[in-house]
Amino acid sequence: MSVWENYTEEQRNEYVHYLQVFGALSELFRQKKGRLIPHLDSKFQETIFAKVFKSKIVDVGNTPHDILSVIGGKRIGIGLKTWMDSKPSFQKVMQLKRFQTEINELRFDEKKLAYKISELKNEKMKRDYERLGLSEKNNIYHYVTRDESSFVIHECSYPLIDIKNLIGFELNEKSFTWSDGNKLYKYTFSDSQIWQKFESDKYDSIIVDKFDVKIIEDPFSFILKAYSDLIDTSKEIEQDIVEVYLPLYSYSTQKVEDKSGLNAWNAAPKNKGSNTLRPLNEIYIPIPIDFHKKHPDFFTENIFEREEIRAKYSGSKDSKPEVRFQLQLPNGKKIPSLVTQDNMKALQSGSKTERDENGKKYGQSALGQWLLLDVLGLKDREVVTRDWLDKKGTDSVRLWRKIGDYSIINIDFAELDSFEAFINDNPMP
């Protein structure tokens, strides 16, 4: 059974209707005369898919999956795509620009080249499995091809590349093509892109729906009239969440410090004179004072009042007041967390009472386990650097919660330079 069939008929019909409505406005985007192919914006497709099918948008920059759907308890990662014409074609599926030098060094050894590109693609896929709590077998591509006056919805499997079965090497100056017996792939040297062959009756692909799109001849008059009809009665939409960004580096030095932040595990032993290393993956995410000045009410009502209460406290360490909440990871798990240290400068995991599924008390390493090991693939006790983060494609995290609810704060990675854009009120990358 396809993933499409697991959604209700009502949901499927609503999704199709939204696509038809957007396609009807195609003349808004048409700059050249020619074939009347309906338009579909990929971001609109992503938003509507999440809205209709009660799913989450999880795309962060160039991460492999755009949508997370949970069906019958199964977490399914979905890649969304759209393009013109339903005939078989190669489509871009992943960029490897940061690895261009490594790949080019193997350009004249076809076997090593195929293995290296496949390994890099699989590594990025696996990191997303860890980030989102996915298995290897349930994920799909959901893609919409656009023909003259119609849309076709396809679904195909979205597996790892089988690196034990790499065959069919074809190399030329511009590209390299290979297969793993399941899918056909191509790598283009000029832009460091991996492409995948999509074909409706091959590569584990099926057509799940096809429908007509009636394009409005004069959409400009249509939207002006629709806007005029609504403007007098429309109400301002109230946002139900508040979101912020934090850096994974020191905002003041622009570096990942060797013995604090993501490298807090590398600091001096907790007991003076001891040679005992700090716990593996013990980290905190630094919170600049500029952030608190700009958003004093994100973690709690008035973080400065809470800091003052904390500073004046003279009781036992175990009872020291902290700003505590549950940190919701994108893989579905929650970990007890807090904002602590002088000037409330650290976001870290930890609990005095709660325990994980193995009965172990949550400590400061719980967040580091997910952030550094599971998702970013850091080796044990490897010092994190800014360059290392850049190569992973992230240097910030996005946090969001419901307005008025401080009990659960969601977290996920953000694109490079997201915090700098956020703190300076610049457009997000």
GROMACS .gro file of C-alpha atoms in nm:
model
  429
    1MET     CA    1   0.000   0.000   0.000
    2SER     CA    2   0.129   0.347  -0.089
    3VAL     CA    3   0.168   0.624   0.169
    4TRP     CA    4  -0.089   0.820  -0.034
    5GLU     CA    5  -0.353   0.551   0.036
    6ASN     CA    6  -0.292   0.582   0.411
    7TYR     CA    7  -0.426   0.937   0.411
    8THR     CA    8  -0.804   0.975   0.421
    9GLU     CA    9  -1.001   1.033   0.102
   10GLU     CA   10  -1.109   1.368   0.240
   11GLN     CA   11  -0.746   1.473   0.291
   12ARG     CA   12  -0.643   1.356  -0.056
   13ASN     CA   13  -0.931   1.547  -0.218
   14GLU     CA   14  -0.846   1.861  -0.021
   15TYR     CA   15  -0.481   1.842  -0.128
   16VAL     CA   16  -0.579   1.798  -0.494
   17HIS     CA   17  -0.818   2.093  -0.466
   18TYR     CA   18  -0.544   2.320  -0.332
   19LEU     CA   19  -0.314   2.218  -0.618
   20GLN     CA   20  -0.591   2.286  -0.870
   21VAL     CA   21  -0.654   2.631  -0.724
   22PHE     CA   22  -0.285   2.723  -0.736
   23GLY     CA   23  -0.252   2.582  -1.088
   24ALA     CA   24  -0.553   2.788  -1.196
   25LEU     CA   25  -0.351   3.104  -1.124
   26SER     CA   26  -0.065   3.000  -1.356
   27GLU     CA   27  -0.098   3.307  -1.579
   28LEU     CA   28   0.029   3.513  -1.283
   29PHE     CA   29   0.370   3.351  -1.328
   30ARG     CA   30   0.382   3.305  -1.704
   31GLN     CA   31   0.633   3.531  -1.878
   32LYS     CA   32   0.663   3.359  -2.214
   33LYS     CA   33   0.397   3.228  -2.447
   34GLY     CA   34   0.401   2.863  -2.538
   35ARG     CA   35   0.257   2.543  -2.399
   36LEU     CA   36  -0.002   2.603  -2.128
   37ILE     CA   37   0.167   2.412  -1.845
   38PRO     CA   38   0.014   2.484  -1.500
   39HIS     CA   39   0.252   2.630  -1.244
   40LEU     CA   40   0.319   2.490  -0.896
   41ASP     CA   41   0.548   2.657  -0.644
   42SER     CA   42   0.748   2.404  -0.441
   43LYS     CA   43   0.714   2.601  -0.115
   44PHE     CA   44   0.338   2.619  -0.161
   45GLN     CA   45   0.332   2.245  -0.223
   46GLU     CA   46   0.532   2.189   0.097
   47THR     CA   47   0.306   2.413   0.307
   48ILE     CA   48  -0.016   2.262   0.176
   49PHE     CA   49   0.109   1.904   0.214
   50ALA     CA   50   0.191   1.970   0.580
   51LYS     CA   51  -0.138   2.150   0.643
   52VAL     CA   52  -0.370   1.896   0.480
   53PHE     CA   53  -0.199   1.577   0.593
   54LYS     CA   54  -0.127   1.701   0.950
   55SER     CA   55   0.246   1.668   0.892
   56LYS     CA   56   0.552   1.875   0.982
   57ILE     CA   57   0.785   2.072   0.756
   58VAL     CA   58   1.134   1.956   0.855
   59ASP     CA   59   1.351   2.087   0.574
   60VAL     CA   60   1.655   2.273   0.706
   61GLY     CA   61   1.863   2.404   0.417
   62ASN     CA   62   1.967   2.105   0.211
   63THR     CA   63   1.852   1.827   0.444
   64PRO     CA   64   1.716   1.523   0.256
   65HIS     CA   65   1.356   1.526   0.383
   66ASP     CA   66   1.102   1.806   0.347
   67ILE     CA   67   0.811   1.657   0.542
   68LEU     CA   68   0.765   1.429   0.842
   69SER     CA   69   0.440   1.233   0.848
   70VAL     CA   70   0.338   0.998   1.128
   71ILE     CA   71   0.094   0.729   1.007
   72GLY     CA   72  -0.013   0.446   1.234
   73GLY     CA   73   0.283   0.516   1.462
   74LYS     CA   74   0.533   0.501   1.173
   75ARG     CA   75   0.749   0.808   1.114
   76ILE     CA   76   0.784   0.865   0.740
   77GLY     CA   77   1.031   1.106   0.583
   78ILE     CA   78   0.905   1.255   0.258
   79GLY     CA   79   1.092   1.438  -0.015
   80LEU     CA   80   0.866   1.667  -0.216
   81LYS     CA   81   0.938   1.764  -0.576
   82THR     CA   82   0.765   1.912  -0.878
   83TRP     CA   83   0.868   1.967  -1.240
   84MET     CA   84   0.728   2.003  -1.591
   85ASP     CA   85   0.644   1.698  -1.806
   86SER     CA   86   0.575   1.344  -1.688
   87LYS     CA   87   0.830   1.185  -1.918
   88PRO     CA   88   1.129   1.012  -1.750
   89SER     CA   89   1.391   1.259  -1.632
   90PHE     CA   90   1.682   1.318  -1.396
   91GLN     CA   91   1.607   1.559  -1.110
   92LYS     CA   92   1.840   1.715  -0.853
   93VAL     CA   93   1.820   1.543  -0.514
   94MET     CA   94   2.128   1.653  -0.318
   95GLN     CA   95   2.410   1.906  -0.328
   96LEU     CA   96   2.764   1.812  -0.223
   97LYS     CA   97   2.943   2.141  -0.287
   98ARG     CA   98   3.133   2.126   0.043
   99PHE     CA   99   3.288   1.797  -0.070
  100GLN     CA  100   3.376   1.907  -0.423
  101THR     CA  101   3.753   1.884  -0.373
  102GLU     CA  102   3.737   1.532  -0.222
  103ILE     CA  103   3.516   1.413  -0.508
  104ASN     CA  104   3.725   1.568  -0.784
  105GLU     CA  105   4.036   1.392  -0.655
  106LEU     CA  106   3.870   1.059  -0.748
  107ARG     CA  107   3.746   1.175  -1.087
  108PHE     CA  108   3.946   0.923  -1.288
  109ASP     CA  109   3.873   0.617  -1.073
  110GLU     CA  110   3.511   0.530  -1.151
  111LYS     CA  111   3.466   0.272  -0.878
  112LYS     CA  112   3.608   0.493  -0.602
  113LEU     CA  113   3.415   0.790  -0.738
  114ALA     CA  114   3.084   0.601  -0.726
  115TYR     CA  115   3.157   0.474  -0.377
  116LYS     CA  116   3.256   0.818  -0.244
  117ILE     CA  117   2.951   1.002  -0.378
  118SER     CA  118   2.718   0.722  -0.265
  119GLU     CA  119   2.877   0.717   0.081
  120LEU     CA  120   2.839   1.094   0.120
  121LYS     CA  121   2.474   1.078   0.015
  122ASN     CA  122   2.403   0.792   0.254
  123GLU     CA  123   2.577   0.975   0.539
  124LYS     CA  124   2.352   1.280   0.494
  125MET     CA  125   2.048   1.052   0.478
  126LYS     CA  126   2.146   0.868   0.797
  127ARG     CA  127   2.198   1.194   0.984
  128ASP     CA  128   1.844   1.293   0.891
  129TYR     CA  129   1.715   0.953   1.008
  130GLU     CA  130   1.868   1.027   1.348
  131ARG     CA  131   1.745   1.388   1.353
  132LEU     CA  132   1.386   1.293   1.272
  133GLY     CA  133   1.363   0.942   1.423
  134LEU     CA  134   1.316   0.768   1.087
  135SER     CA  135   1.381   0.411   0.983
  136GLU     CA  136   1.557   0.327   0.657
  137LYS     CA  137   1.265   0.161   0.476
  138ASN     CA  138   0.952   0.376   0.512
  139ASN     CA  139   1.059   0.698   0.338
  140ILE     CA  140   0.933   0.816  -0.001
  141TYR     CA  141   0.948   1.082  -0.267
  142HIS     CA  142   0.612   1.244  -0.336
  143TYR     CA  143   0.635   1.436  -0.661
  144VAL     CA  144   0.399   1.621  -0.893
  145THR     CA  145   0.468   1.639  -1.264
  146ARG     CA  146   0.290   1.904  -1.469
  147ASP     CA  147   0.161   1.840  -1.818
  148GLU     CA  148  -0.056   2.056  -2.040
  149SER     CA  149  -0.364   2.145  -1.830
  150SER     CA  150  -0.305   1.861  -1.583
  151PHE     CA  151  -0.111   1.744  -1.276
  152VAL     CA  152   0.012   1.390  -1.210
  153ILE     CA  153   0.099   1.279  -0.854
  154HIS     CA  154   0.367   1.011  -0.821
  155GLU     CA  155   0.520   0.823  -0.533
  156CYS     CA  156   0.844   0.626  -0.522
  157SER     CA  157   1.074   0.469  -0.267
  158TYR     CA  158   1.350   0.679  -0.111
  159PRO     CA  159   1.619   0.435   0.007
  160LEU     CA  160   1.987   0.455   0.084
  161ILE     CA  161   2.219   0.375  -0.204
  162ASP     CA  162   2.326   0.010  -0.195
  163ILE     CA  163   2.702   0.068  -0.195
  164LYS     CA  164   2.770  -0.306  -0.220
  165ASN     CA  165   2.611  -0.318  -0.565
  166LEU     CA  166   2.744  -0.018  -0.759
  167ILE     CA  167   2.732  -0.080  -1.135
  168GLY     CA  168   2.688   0.084  -1.475
  169PHE     CA  169   2.959   0.349  -1.451
  170GLU     CA  170   2.957   0.614  -1.727
  171LEU     CA  171   3.201   0.902  -1.695
  172ASN     CA  172   3.250   1.208  -1.914
  173GLU     CA  173   3.383   1.561  -1.866
  174LYS     CA  174   3.053   1.697  -1.738
  175SER     CA  175   2.897   1.413  -1.538
  176PHE     CA  176   2.920   1.067  -1.389
  177THR     CA  177   2.634   0.816  -1.400
  178TRP     CA  178   2.595   0.496  -1.199
  179SER     CA  179   2.336   0.263  -1.049
  180ASP     CA  180   2.294   0.040  -0.745
  181GLY     CA  181   2.048  -0.192  -0.918
  182ASN     CA  182   1.753  -0.006  -0.764
  183LYS     CA  183   1.791   0.355  -0.878
  184LEU     CA  184   1.988   0.538  -1.146
  185TYR     CA  185   2.200   0.834  -1.029
  186LYS     CA  186   2.406   1.107  -1.190
  187TYR     CA  187   2.661   1.351  -1.047
  188THR     CA  188   2.737   1.676  -1.230
  189PHE     CA  189   3.083   1.819  -1.167
  190SER     CA  190   3.007   2.185  -1.239
  191ASP     CA  191   2.753   2.228  -0.958
  192SER     CA  192   2.837   1.926  -0.735
  193GLN     CA  193   2.481   1.796  -0.757
  194ILE     CA  194   2.347   1.442  -0.732
  195TRP     CA  195   2.056   1.371  -0.966
  196GLN     CA  196   1.817   1.075  -0.958
  197LYS     CA  197   1.623   0.924  -1.250
  198PHE     CA  198   1.246   0.941  -1.200
  199GLU     CA  199   1.015   0.732  -1.415
  200SER     CA  200   0.656   0.640  -1.332
  201ASP     CA  201   0.681   0.269  -1.415
  202LYS     CA  202   1.037   0.207  -1.292
  203TYR     CA  203   1.253   0.257  -0.985
  204ASP     CA  204   0.977   0.154  -0.740
  205SER     CA  205   0.749   0.432  -0.870
  206ILE     CA  206   0.372   0.452  -0.909
  207ILE     CA  207   0.116   0.709  -1.020
  208VAL     CA  208  -0.131   0.769  -0.735
  209ASP     CA  209  -0.353   1.037  -0.895
  210LYS     CA  210  -0.401   1.246  -1.209
  211PHE     CA  211  -0.636   1.539  -1.253
  212ASP     CA  212  -0.714   1.834  -1.478
  213VAL     CA  213  -0.625   2.194  -1.398
  214LYS     CA  214  -0.839   2.473  -1.544
  215ILE     CA  215  -0.623   2.782  -1.587
  216ILE     CA  216  -0.793   3.120  -1.538
  217GLU     CA  217  -0.736   3.350  -1.837
  218ASP     CA  218  -0.725   3.671  -1.629
  219PRO     CA  219  -0.611   3.581  -1.276
  220PHE     CA  220  -0.518   3.944  -1.203
  221SER     CA  221  -0.880   4.058  -1.207
  222PHE     CA  222  -0.977   3.748  -1.014
  223ILE     CA  223  -0.741   3.807  -0.721
  224LEU     CA  224  -0.817   4.180  -0.707
  225LYS     CA  225  -1.188   4.108  -0.681
  226ALA     CA  226  -1.132   3.834  -0.423
  227TYR     CA  227  -0.918   4.068  -0.215
  228SER     CA  228  -1.173   4.350  -0.239
  229ASP     CA  229  -1.453   4.115  -0.128
  230LEU     CA  230  -1.259   4.008   0.180
  231ILE     CA  231  -1.068   4.315   0.292
  232ASP     CA  232  -1.357   4.476   0.480
  233THR     CA  233  -1.434   4.166   0.683
  234SER     CA  234  -1.091   4.009   0.720
  235LYS     CA  235  -0.920   3.994   1.058
  236GLU     CA  236  -0.552   4.000   1.128
  237ILE     CA  237  -0.425   3.645   1.169
  238GLU     CA  238  -0.293   3.587   1.518
  239GLN     CA  239   0.031   3.392   1.526
  240ASP     CA  240   0.009   3.098   1.764
  241ILE     CA  241   0.382   3.034   1.802
  242VAL     CA  242   0.690   3.238   1.883
  243GLU     CA  243   1.024   3.134   1.734
  244VAL     CA  244   1.385   3.236   1.792
  245TYR     CA  245   1.735   3.126   1.696
  246LEU     CA  246   2.051   3.057   1.899
  247PRO     CA  247   2.411   3.019   1.779
  248LEU     CA  248   2.612   2.700   1.820
  249TYR     CA  249   2.919   2.918   1.869
  250SER     CA  250   3.018   3.208   2.092
  251TYR     CA  251   2.851   3.521   1.957
  252SER     CA  252   3.119   3.744   2.112
  253THR     CA  253   3.422   3.562   1.964
  254GLN     CA  254   3.250   3.405   1.661
  255LYS     CA  255   3.424   3.075   1.749
  256VAL     CA  256   3.326   2.745   1.902
  257GLU     CA  257   3.527   2.772   2.223
  258ASP     CA  258   3.754   2.477   2.302
  259LYS     CA  259   3.631   2.421   2.659
  260SER     CA  260   3.278   2.560   2.671
  261GLY     CA  261   2.954   2.550   2.475
  262LEU     CA  262   2.959   2.248   2.243
  263ASN     CA  263   3.298   2.155   2.391
  264ALA     CA  264   3.200   2.184   2.758
  265TRP     CA  265   3.297   1.817   2.797
  266ASN     CA  266   3.655   1.928   2.725
  267ALA     CA  267   3.675   2.164   3.023
  268ALA     CA  268   3.878   2.093   3.337
  269PRO     CA  269   3.754   1.807   3.560
  270LYS     CA  270   3.468   1.901   3.790
  271ASN     CA  271   3.663   1.797   4.098
  272LYS     CA  272   3.982   1.997   4.150
  273GLY     CA  273   4.293   1.782   4.127
  274SER     CA  274   4.105   1.496   3.963
  275ASN     CA  275   4.202   1.338   3.631
  276THR     CA  276   3.848   1.220   3.565
  277LEU     CA  277   3.721   1.350   3.233
  278ARG     CA  278   3.386   1.523   3.217
  279PRO     CA  279   3.101   1.307   3.082
  280LEU     CA  280   3.106   1.236   2.709
  281ASN     CA  281   2.887   1.479   2.506
  282GLU     CA  282   2.836   1.715   2.800
  283ILE     CA  283   2.747   2.040   2.623
  284TYR     CA  284   2.537   2.351   2.641
  285ILE     CA  285   2.412   2.586   2.372
  286PRO     CA  286   2.538   2.938   2.442
  287ILE     CA  287   2.277   3.212   2.489
  288PRO     CA  288   2.420   3.560   2.421
  289ILE     CA  289   2.313   3.838   2.657
  290ASP     CA  290   2.199   4.027   2.345
  291PHE     CA  291   1.944   3.752   2.291
  292HIS     CA  292   1.796   3.793   2.640
  293LYS     CA  293   1.784   4.170   2.600
  294LYS     CA  294   1.591   4.132   2.279
  295HIS     CA  295   1.371   3.839   2.386
  296PRO     CA  296   1.352   3.838   2.769
  297ASP     CA  297   1.024   3.646   2.765
  298PHE     CA  298   1.106   3.351   2.542
  299PHE     CA  299   1.220   3.094   2.799
  300THR     CA  300   1.011   3.235   3.085
  301GLU     CA  301   0.834   3.554   3.180
  302ASN     CA  302   1.116   3.806   3.224
  303ILE     CA  303   1.438   3.606   3.231
  304PHE     CA  304   1.615   3.889   3.419
  305GLU     CA  305   1.380   3.861   3.717
  306ARG     CA  306   1.444   3.486   3.728
  307GLU     CA  307   1.819   3.549   3.711
  308GLU     CA  308   1.795   3.792   4.002
  309ILE     CA  309   1.603   3.537   4.211
  310ARG     CA  310   1.861   3.274   4.123
  311ALA     CA  311   2.155   3.503   4.211
  312LYS     CA  312   2.010   3.584   4.555
  313TYR     CA  313   1.937   3.221   4.640
  314SER     CA  314   2.148   3.090   4.929
  315GLY     CA  315   1.998   2.747   4.989
  316SER     CA  316   2.117   2.402   4.888
  317LYS     CA  317   2.248   2.347   4.536
  318ASP     CA  318   1.990   2.077   4.466
  319SER     CA  319   1.705   2.320   4.527
  320LYS     CA  320   1.847   2.615   4.334
  321PRO     CA  321   1.574   2.774   4.118
  322GLU     CA  322   1.615   2.714   3.747
  323VAL     CA  323   1.414   2.785   3.430
  324ARG     CA  324   1.303   2.433   3.336
  325PHE     CA  325   1.101   2.290   3.045
  326GLN     CA  326   1.079   1.992   2.812
  327LEU     CA  327   1.287   2.021   2.495
  328GLN     CA  328   1.098   1.858   2.207
  329LEU     CA  329   1.339   1.699   1.957
  330PRO     CA  330   1.232   1.653   1.593
  331ASN     CA  331   1.269   1.274   1.633
  332GLY     CA  332   0.965   1.273   1.864
  333LYS     CA  333   1.153   1.246   2.194
  334LYS     CA  334   1.141   1.499   2.476
  335ILE     CA  335   1.431   1.567   2.711
  336PRO     CA  336   1.407   1.772   3.033
  337SER     CA  337   1.615   2.087   2.990
  338LEU     CA  338   1.690   2.420   3.154
  339VAL     CA  339   1.843   2.764   3.112
  340THR     CA  340   2.116   2.815   3.370
  341GLN     CA  341   2.463   2.956   3.462
  342ASP     CA  342   2.553   3.320   3.522
  343ASN     CA  343   2.347   3.560   3.311
  344MET     CA  344   2.136   3.259   3.211
  345LYS     CA  345   2.389   3.199   2.937
  346ALA     CA  346   2.343   2.825   2.884
  347LEU     CA  347   2.070   2.604   2.739
  348GLN     CA  348   2.138   2.246   2.845
  349SER     CA  349   1.964   1.919   2.919
  350GLY     CA  350   1.933   1.774   3.268
  351SER     CA  351   1.687   1.672   3.536
  352LYS     CA  352   1.705   1.598   3.906
  353THR     CA  353   1.420   1.349   3.895
  354GLU     CA  354   1.328   1.232   3.542
  355ARG     CA  355   1.488   0.931   3.378
  356ASP     CA  356   1.513   0.803   3.020
  357GLU     CA  357   1.371   0.478   2.880
  358ASN     CA  358   1.673   0.291   3.019
  359GLY     CA  359   1.616   0.423   3.370
  360LYS     CA  360   1.915   0.658   3.350
  361LYS     CA  361   1.875   1.006   3.494
  362TYR     CA  362   1.882   1.275   3.227
  363GLY     CA  363   2.207   1.468   3.243
  364GLN     CA  364   2.388   1.737   3.051
  365SER     CA  365   2.496   1.480   2.790
  366ALA     CA  366   2.143   1.403   2.664
  367LEU     CA  367   2.130   1.709   2.438
  368GLY     CA  368   2.487   1.652   2.321
  369GLN     CA  369   2.409   1.291   2.231
  370TRP     CA  370   2.136   1.401   1.990
  371LEU     CA  371   2.298   1.719   1.859
  372LEU     CA  372   2.659   1.608   1.814
  373LEU     CA  373   2.664   1.229   1.784
  374ASP     CA  374   2.329   1.119   1.646
  375VAL     CA  375   2.270   1.396   1.393
  376LEU     CA  376   2.602   1.562   1.311
  377GLY     CA  377   2.810   1.246   1.337
  378LEU     CA  378   3.086   1.377   1.566
  379LYS     CA  379   3.344   1.124   1.681
  380ASP     CA  380   3.384   1.065   2.053
  381ARG     CA  381   3.564   1.355   2.223
  382GLU     CA  382   3.635   1.534   1.895
  383VAL     CA  383   3.661   1.909   1.950
  384VAL     CA  384   3.394   2.098   1.755
  385THR     CA  385   3.515   2.391   1.545
  386ARG     CA  386   3.336   2.656   1.342
  387ASP     CA  387   3.481   2.507   1.023
  388TRP     CA  388   3.340   2.166   1.119
  389LEU     CA  389   2.994   2.317   1.166
  390ASP     CA  390   3.022   2.499   0.833
  391LYS     CA  391   3.094   2.170   0.659
  392LYS     CA  392   2.786   2.018   0.823
  393GLY     CA  393   2.579   2.307   0.689
  394THR     CA  394   2.458   2.446   1.020
  395ASP     CA  395   2.577   2.687   1.288
  396SER     CA  396   2.249   2.769   1.461
  397VAL     CA  397   1.939   2.610   1.611
  398ARG     CA  398   1.578   2.716   1.574
  399LEU     CA  399   1.359   2.715   1.886
  400TRP     CA  400   0.984   2.765   1.897
  401ARG     CA  401   0.694   2.725   2.138
  402LYS     CA  402   0.326   2.801   2.163
  403ILE     CA  403   0.248   3.151   2.282
  404GLY     CA  404   0.181   3.146   2.656
  405ASP     CA  405   0.316   2.791   2.700
  406TYR     CA  406   0.665   2.766   2.851
  407SER     CA  407   0.644   2.395   2.930
  408ILE     CA  408   0.754   2.261   2.590
  409ILE     CA  409   1.010   2.422   2.360
  410ASN     CA  410   1.080   2.269   2.019
  411ILE     CA  411   1.430   2.255   1.872
  412ASP     CA  412   1.583   2.178   1.534
  413PHE     CA  413   1.889   2.276   1.337
  414ALA     CA  414   1.891   2.593   1.128
  415GLU     CA  415   2.083   2.700   0.821
  416LEU     CA  416   2.420   2.870   0.830
  417ASP     CA  417   2.406   3.235   0.945
  418SER     CA  418   2.050   3.200   1.078
  419PHE     CA  419   2.130   3.345   1.421
  420GLU     CA  420   2.321   3.641   1.275
  421ALA     CA  421   2.024   3.721   1.050
  422PHE     CA  422   1.780   3.680   1.338
  423ILE     CA  423   1.963   3.891   1.596
  424ASN     CA  424   2.021   4.170   1.342
  425ASP     CA  425   1.664   4.162   1.204
  426ASN     CA  426   1.790   4.070   0.858
  427PRO     CA  427   1.612   3.836   0.613
  428MET     CA  428   1.661   3.472   0.705
  429PRO     CA  429   1.896   3.269   0.479
   0.00000   0.00000   0.00000
